[in-house]
């Protein structure tokens, strides 16, 4: 019978050090630890190194606010609600953020290797592309591959030959073991058992791979309840370090069976943070003008909140207007 | 519901309707399809309603063979999981399904393409100091490297159909062999991991396919456009010697399905 | 809407060719496709090559009956109900079966690699042991590692050096892609969706790794029912090839929420098949004297069947006497 | 229930009771324990009832931190899953947990052991034409290579405590470095993957531990036995210079727990 180490949102963000290598839960615009990212912006974090299987709104906020120095991942954007990551685009083109690109399958392999404690993972995905172009190895060009940064491998990848079945050449991708995992989960048990709903994404890998795991959740529930269906649980209590209780922490990204993605909010963000001036104005309104997550929710208002609330039968909102009809 | 299998006439459908219908026709019954967000969702869903009821769709976030009752706007959407056969994570999707060899057809989009079907979804300009950054690869490179067949859905613009694209995100029929970067046939890089490659590109003007050498050629031109229109919107010397005719428009039944069953909310279809 | 390819038990066993490389579902004495193994014995299969993450009653039956020429795996036995695999022991010591040993972690790595289509998997487990002793490479000694047998790798393992994080030496273990997977699952859907209950073991990997997959099940249920909880499903319809409906097909191994392991049956088998004469007598009684699975069940009798039936609340039988009190 | 923490006297407990109690004492509160079938289950469960309520147990088949209300007879048993925190498969157990580095303590058995804590659970005789085959490694080699501490529970027999065992199934403090097979300290083979190694061997006669060089020494002798009894049942020259006294017997409370709560059905305890 273990207990959880429950801390506040401010304390949780306070655990992040400038320069930390961070990975996140979720997928593009689903189950991202957004409230934690807002608070990190308020606390003025700098020089963060983000490893992302794929990025989304949360990373666009951190990047736009100037918290990020290094970004590696396979993709950034908000899918149909903002096709490209306009903030990363601006900062990458402006030379403010060092970027290193992978394919989705490469990134999945890297976090899987980190999760299971092996230094690399084999894959034959995405061979023959510029992802493997040594000239485009962003981290190497920034002098990060000399072994001095424990969160950057000495090589971006290795080509090896299979000697077991004569399959020819394939790739080894290096593991990634971030310093901190910031994980949004709808439910955490009183003993720290973690559950996510509908789809697990890479959340278990992110938890296992990271040195320190902070889980921000909608609600803390009896562990006994979660243990009735142990195949549905994502992580055990000893895999996580801190828990923050913070309803709607993922907004404007969605959380299945709790709330839908806030399409209007995301579209507005994407359309109105293309320049730094625009971003700063947006951040003033949604991050700096509120001092707590409770204030943020008040600002969203009941009508918006209720529109986003998910159907308990379907897992998503049936009230939100999504299209043109 | 209009059950007529007669083709609609020019003016009775929008470009996007034809894109969806032409896309759907690339799906064979029984195919396991790995599809991205957006138009591919329309195409595969339409195919399931018509000639390919046994086709199954995998989305990148890990849902397999879902039967959404509301069109998803993200491949991670809760809607994708409704009545799906399995909901795993990305490791399951990319390794348990794609790398394991189950995927017959990939449905992808892109910003730039070259005549070998190499695709760019990463940057415009030099990668090391780009003019614009797009999303990056996502699953594009992976799906395109491991699906037996890949179909691209793109906008027809000269600046998108280029002799040389700025960044090879996703592998076509001639690719770069590392560490030198020498251009070689795809099979030389993939060896025994070779499973196939790009088979069609569908745009708002035409359908393109790839010949035995992996070179893109014009197959059909959409109603209302000419071969010359297409050539004028392709930045490389396009092979037009194998044009097989006009792209079939959507049928009335397909149009009805698209607007009443596939996307009744008007998320993609205005 | 796909359909399943339903065949009879006899037809299913008939698909197995002499010499085939086979892997099984389950764990030691749980969820083994026993009825199929019995039928394979009846049909007189020969020279089989078993890859087993770990073996159990089903493999002891096939080995005892002389169906097996090559066995590789990490373990064989029936846990507390028959600690060692007495039939493999007899045949290995007698030189009748070629054996190659791995650790459990090595075997898990091998089937995982096979499942995801990579030729090898990295691991640092069980280094420094005789499992890696080249003198004890049973398959190499039998001349099987020359590349001519597609189910045997050219090397038992490889030692490689990590060049990403300077972690030093670790192992690559070769993938295994058996020709046939024989899988017991409690439920298969009308479109082929497969569900197992309580624990998944390596069943998904075995299915993905094999070329042909035969699933023997307790019942065929509406696919729609299984699709209500998609995170609980093991495999999709297109991952499997044939379905056999055969209640109690796993007996005397257990199937959670259907029936418990038959402890008396297993203990008796282990104690009374140590010599070939003993095994033959046992096989006469339980395999050859019955011509169908229905006859086998009649022979077990209602009392035994009912004693083994699992509590629907707990997943195991509360009627079976297990200990001395 | 007897709540007395007084030690039971010789004659009031069976050898197996002491084994279970001594095993339980090796568990620290908070430990993540990876345990095999049989006696280890008694030991870890007893520890959870007494001084280590926050210890958690992983079984090889994939159940994590279960709270069985009926003692399992197999690590794949449905009983292991009751109220467990997570039920995954073997990939989760061996890679997601063990290789990932979460396991503090391994609880294992074996047929033969040498003075460096190498264990044999595979064959007696030459592997290539053995006299007897046992189960094989199972998770023994893995758990013993990746748990921070490992405790073995074994029978005390001269033929089981050998100078040289017939097959090294599971790695002790000096192991074989391949491809040559040269004996080297464990750290030399495991390098940065080194996490620890065998810490104790508990038999029906005594408790052994390992010194700084990884050599086994006698720590405590069970009530009713002498150092000479133990030496007579060890096949190598045993270091008895560090004996710290007599093994503590089970308490009345522990005995009560073992027979009334841990194994009321009498599966292991007659």
PDB file of N, CA and C in Angstrom, chain C residues 241-282:
ATOM      1  N   UNK C 241      -5.663 -16.808 -39.549  1.00  0.00           N
ATOM      2  CA  UNK C 241      -6.032 -17.481 -40.798  1.00  0.00           C
ATOM      3  C   UNK C 241      -7.179 -18.482 -40.653  1.00  0.00           C
ATOM      4  N   UNK C 242      -7.162 -19.254 -39.572  1.00  0.00           N
ATOM      5  CA  UNK C 242      -8.187 -20.298 -39.387  1.00  0.00           C
ATOM      6  C   UNK C 242      -8.707 -20.261 -37.960  1.00  0.00           C
ATOM      7  N   UNK C 243      -9.970 -20.635 -37.816  1.00  0.00           N
ATOM      8  CA  UNK C 243     -10.576 -20.707 -36.491  1.00  0.00           C
ATOM      9  C   UNK C 243     -11.197 -22.093 -36.302  1.00  0.00           C
ATOM     10  N   UNK C 244     -10.928 -22.680 -35.141  1.00  0.00           N
ATOM     11  CA  UNK C 244     -11.558 -23.948 -34.759  1.00  0.00           C
ATOM     12  C   UNK C 244     -12.351 -23.694 -33.487  1.00  0.00           C
ATOM     13  N   UNK C 245     -13.610 -24.067 -33.492  1.00  0.00           N
ATOM     14  CA  UNK C 245     -14.415 -23.924 -32.276  1.00  0.00           C
ATOM     15  C   UNK C 245     -14.349 -25.235 -31.519  1.00  0.00           C
ATOM     16  N   UNK C 246     -13.924 -25.214 -30.280  1.00  0.00           N
ATOM     17  CA  UNK C 246     -13.692 -26.443 -29.537  1.00  0.00           C
ATOM     18  C   UNK C 246     -13.649 -26.151 -28.035  1.00  0.00           C
ATOM     19  N   UNK C 247     -14.810 -26.188 -27.387  1.00  0.00           N
ATOM     20  CA  UNK C 247     -14.828 -25.888 -25.951  1.00  0.00           C
ATOM     21  C   UNK C 247     -13.911 -26.827 -25.172  1.00  0.00           C
ATOM     22  N   UNK C 248     -13.272 -26.311 -24.152  1.00  0.00           N
ATOM     23  CA  UNK C 248     -12.345 -27.060 -23.292  1.00  0.00           C
ATOM     24  C   UNK C 248     -11.100 -27.506 -24.070  1.00  0.00           C
ATOM     25  N   UNK C 249     -10.783 -26.808 -25.131  1.00  0.00           N
ATOM     26  CA  UNK C 249      -9.628 -27.197 -25.943  1.00  0.00           C
ATOM     27  C   UNK C 249      -8.311 -27.068 -25.198  1.00  0.00           C
ATOM     28  N   UNK C 250      -8.286 -26.280 -24.134  1.00  0.00           N
ATOM     29  CA  UNK C 250      -7.023 -26.082 -23.413  1.00  0.00           C
ATOM     30  C   UNK C 250      -6.807 -27.119 -22.304  1.00  0.00           C
ATOM     31  N   UNK C 251      -7.830 -27.847 -21.941  1.00  0.00           N
ATOM     32  CA  UNK C 251      -7.697 -28.815 -20.842  1.00  0.00           C
ATOM     33  C   UNK C 251      -6.550 -29.794 -21.103  1.00  0.00           C
ATOM     34  N   UNK C 252      -5.713 -30.108 -20.120  1.00  0.00           N
ATOM     35  CA  UNK C 252      -5.781 -29.790 -18.677  1.00  0.00           C
ATOM     36  C   UNK C 252      -5.137 -28.458 -18.296  1.00  0.00           C
ATOM     37  N   UNK C 253      -4.702 -27.661 -19.283  1.00  0.00           N
ATOM     38  CA  UNK C 253      -4.222 -26.331 -18.908  1.00  0.00           C
ATOM     39  C   UNK C 253      -5.454 -25.449 -18.698  1.00  0.00           C
ATOM     40  N   UNK C 254      -5.277 -24.314 -18.064  1.00  0.00           N
ATOM     41  CA  UNK C 254      -6.413 -23.489 -17.680  1.00  0.00           C
ATOM     42  C   UNK C 254      -6.711 -22.378 -18.667  1.00  0.00           C
ATOM     43  N   UNK C 255      -7.908 -21.858 -18.564  1.00  0.00           N
ATOM     44  CA  UNK C 255      -8.315 -20.713 -19.376  1.00  0.00           C
ATOM     45  C   UNK C 255      -9.100 -19.776 -18.464  1.00  0.00           C
ATOM     46  N   UNK C 256      -8.492 -18.663 -18.148  1.00  0.00           N
ATOM     47  CA  UNK C 256      -9.078 -17.747 -17.174  1.00  0.00           C
ATOM     48  C   UNK C 256     -10.533 -17.401 -17.509  1.00  0.00           C
ATOM     49  N   UNK C 257     -11.367 -17.462 -16.511  1.00  0.00           N
ATOM     50  CA  UNK C 257     -12.813 -17.201 -16.599  1.00  0.00           C
ATOM     51  C   UNK C 257     -13.582 -18.325 -17.299  1.00  0.00           C
ATOM     52  N   UNK C 258     -12.881 -19.359 -17.796  1.00  0.00           N
ATOM     53  CA  UNK C 258     -13.564 -20.541 -18.337  1.00  0.00           C
ATOM     54  C   UNK C 258     -13.314 -21.753 -17.438  1.00  0.00           C
ATOM     55  N   UNK C 259     -12.060 -22.105 -17.239  1.00  0.00           N
ATOM     56  CA  UNK C 259     -11.756 -23.225 -16.337  1.00  0.00           C
ATOM     57  C   UNK C 259     -10.350 -23.127 -15.792  1.00  0.00           C
ATOM     58  N   UNK C 260     -10.166 -23.764 -14.667  1.00  0.00           N
ATOM     59  CA  UNK C 260      -8.884 -23.751 -13.976  1.00  0.00           C
ATOM     60  C   UNK C 260      -7.977 -24.817 -14.582  1.00  0.00           C
ATOM     61  N   UNK C 261      -6.707 -24.778 -14.240  1.00  0.00           N
ATOM     62  CA  UNK C 261      -5.817 -25.880 -14.600  1.00  0.00           C
ATOM     63  C   UNK C 261      -6.277 -27.123 -13.847  1.00  0.00           C
ATOM     64  N   UNK C 262      -6.126 -28.272 -14.482  1.00  0.00           N
ATOM     65  CA  UNK C 262      -6.515 -29.540 -13.853  1.00  0.00           C
ATOM     66  C   UNK C 262      -5.277 -30.106 -13.149  1.00  0.00           C
ATOM     67  N   UNK C 263      -5.138 -29.729 -11.889  1.00  0.00           N
ATOM     68  CA  UNK C 263      -3.916 -30.059 -11.136  1.00  0.00           C
ATOM     69  C   UNK C 263      -3.698 -31.566 -11.056  1.00  0.00           C
ATOM     70  N   UNK C 264      -4.731 -32.326 -10.755  1.00  0.00           N
ATOM     71  CA  UNK C 264      -4.588 -33.785 -10.622  1.00  0.00           C
ATOM     72  C   UNK C 264      -4.134 -34.418 -11.941  1.00  0.00           C
ATOM     73  N   UNK C 265      -4.754 -33.968 -13.025  1.00  0.00           N
ATOM     74  CA  UNK C 265      -4.424 -34.498 -14.351  1.00  0.00           C
ATOM     75  C   UNK C 265      -2.955 -34.229 -14.683  1.00  0.00           C
ATOM     76  N   UNK C 266      -2.519 -33.004 -14.398  1.00  0.00           N
ATOM     77  CA  UNK C 266      -1.136 -32.614 -14.703  1.00  0.00           C
ATOM     78  C   UNK C 266      -0.149 -33.372 -13.820  1.00  0.00           C
ATOM     79  N   UNK C 267      -0.459 -33.469 -12.533  1.00  0.00           N
ATOM     80  CA  UNK C 267       0.443 -34.189 -11.616  1.00  0.00           C
ATOM     81  C   UNK C 267       0.560 -35.647 -12.026  1.00  0.00           C
ATOM     82  N   UNK C 268      -0.570 -36.235 -12.396  1.00  0.00           N
ATOM     83  CA  UNK C 268      -0.564 -37.636 -12.802  1.00  0.00           C
ATOM     84  C   UNK C 268       0.306 -37.819 -14.050  1.00  0.00           C
ATOM     85  N   UNK C 269       0.107 -36.941 -15.008  1.00  0.00           N
ATOM     86  CA  UNK C 269       0.890 -36.998 -16.249  1.00  0.00           C
ATOM     87  C   UNK C 269       2.380 -36.920 -15.953  1.00  0.00           C
ATOM     88  N   UNK C 270       2.749 -35.950 -15.136  1.00  0.00           N
ATOM     89  CA  UNK C 270       4.167 -35.742 -14.846  1.00  0.00           C
ATOM     90  C   UNK C 270       4.775 -36.946 -14.134  1.00  0.00           C
ATOM     91  N   UNK C 271       3.994 -37.562 -13.256  1.00  0.00           N
ATOM     92  CA  UNK C 271       4.521 -38.690 -12.484  1.00  0.00           C
ATOM     93  C   UNK C 271       4.498 -39.988 -13.281  1.00  0.00           C
ATOM     94  N   UNK C 272       3.697 -40.048 -14.340  1.00  0.00           N
ATOM     95  CA  UNK C 272       3.487 -41.319 -15.019  1.00  0.00           C
ATOM     96  C   UNK C 272       3.830 -41.321 -16.508  1.00  0.00           C
ATOM     97  N   UNK C 273       4.719 -40.413 -16.906  1.00  0.00           N
ATOM     98  CA  UNK C 273       5.197 -40.442 -18.294  1.00  0.00           C
ATOM     99  C   UNK C 273       6.717 -40.316 -18.321  1.00  0.00           C
ATOM    100  N   UNK C 274       7.351 -40.823 -17.285  1.00  0.00           N
ATOM    101  CA  UNK C 274       8.816 -40.668 -17.203  1.00  0.00           C
ATOM    102  C   UNK C 274       9.548 -41.631 -18.129  1.00  0.00           C
ATOM    103  N   UNK C 275       8.985 -42.786 -18.330  1.00  0.00           N
ATOM    104  CA  UNK C 275       9.565 -43.708 -19.320  1.00  0.00           C
ATOM    105  C   UNK C 275       8.681 -43.691 -20.571  1.00  0.00           C
ATOM    106  N   UNK C 276       9.246 -44.174 -21.679  1.00  0.00           N
ATOM    107  CA  UNK C 276       8.478 -44.196 -22.922  1.00  0.00           C
ATOM    108  C   UNK C 276       7.286 -45.143 -22.795  1.00  0.00           C
ATOM    109  N   UNK C 277       7.495 -46.236 -22.088  1.00  0.00           N
ATOM    110  CA  UNK C 277       6.402 -47.190 -21.891  1.00  0.00           C
ATOM    111  C   UNK C 277       5.255 -46.513 -21.142  1.00  0.00           C
ATOM    112  N   UNK C 278       5.637 -45.791 -20.079  1.00  0.00           N
ATOM    113  CA  UNK C 278       4.613 -45.073 -19.312  1.00  0.00           C
ATOM    114  C   UNK C 278       3.884 -44.064 -20.190  1.00  0.00           C
ATOM    115  N   UNK C 279       4.666 -43.302 -20.969  1.00  0.00           N
ATOM    116  CA  UNK C 279       4.032 -42.296 -21.825  1.00  0.00           C
ATOM    117  C   UNK C 279       3.071 -42.966 -22.801  1.00  0.00           C
ATOM    118  N   UNK C 280       3.536 -44.046 -23.435  1.00  0.00           N
ATOM    119  CA  UNK C 280       2.700 -44.706 -24.443  1.00  0.00           C
ATOM    120  C   UNK C 280       1.390 -45.193 -23.835  1.00  0.00           C
ATOM    121  N   UNK C 281       1.485 -45.674 -22.606  1.00  0.00           N
ATOM    122  CA  UNK C 281       0.283 -46.151 -21.922  1.00  0.00           C
ATOM    123  C   UNK C 281      -0.666 -44.970 -21.673  1.00  0.00           C
ATOM    124  N   UNK C 282      -0.061 -43.893 -21.206  1.00  0.00           N
ATOM    125  CA  UNK C 282      -0.867 -42.692 -20.936  1.00  0.00           C
ATOM    126  C   UNK C 282      -1.522 -42.194 -22.232  1.00  0.00           C
TER     127      UNK C 282
END
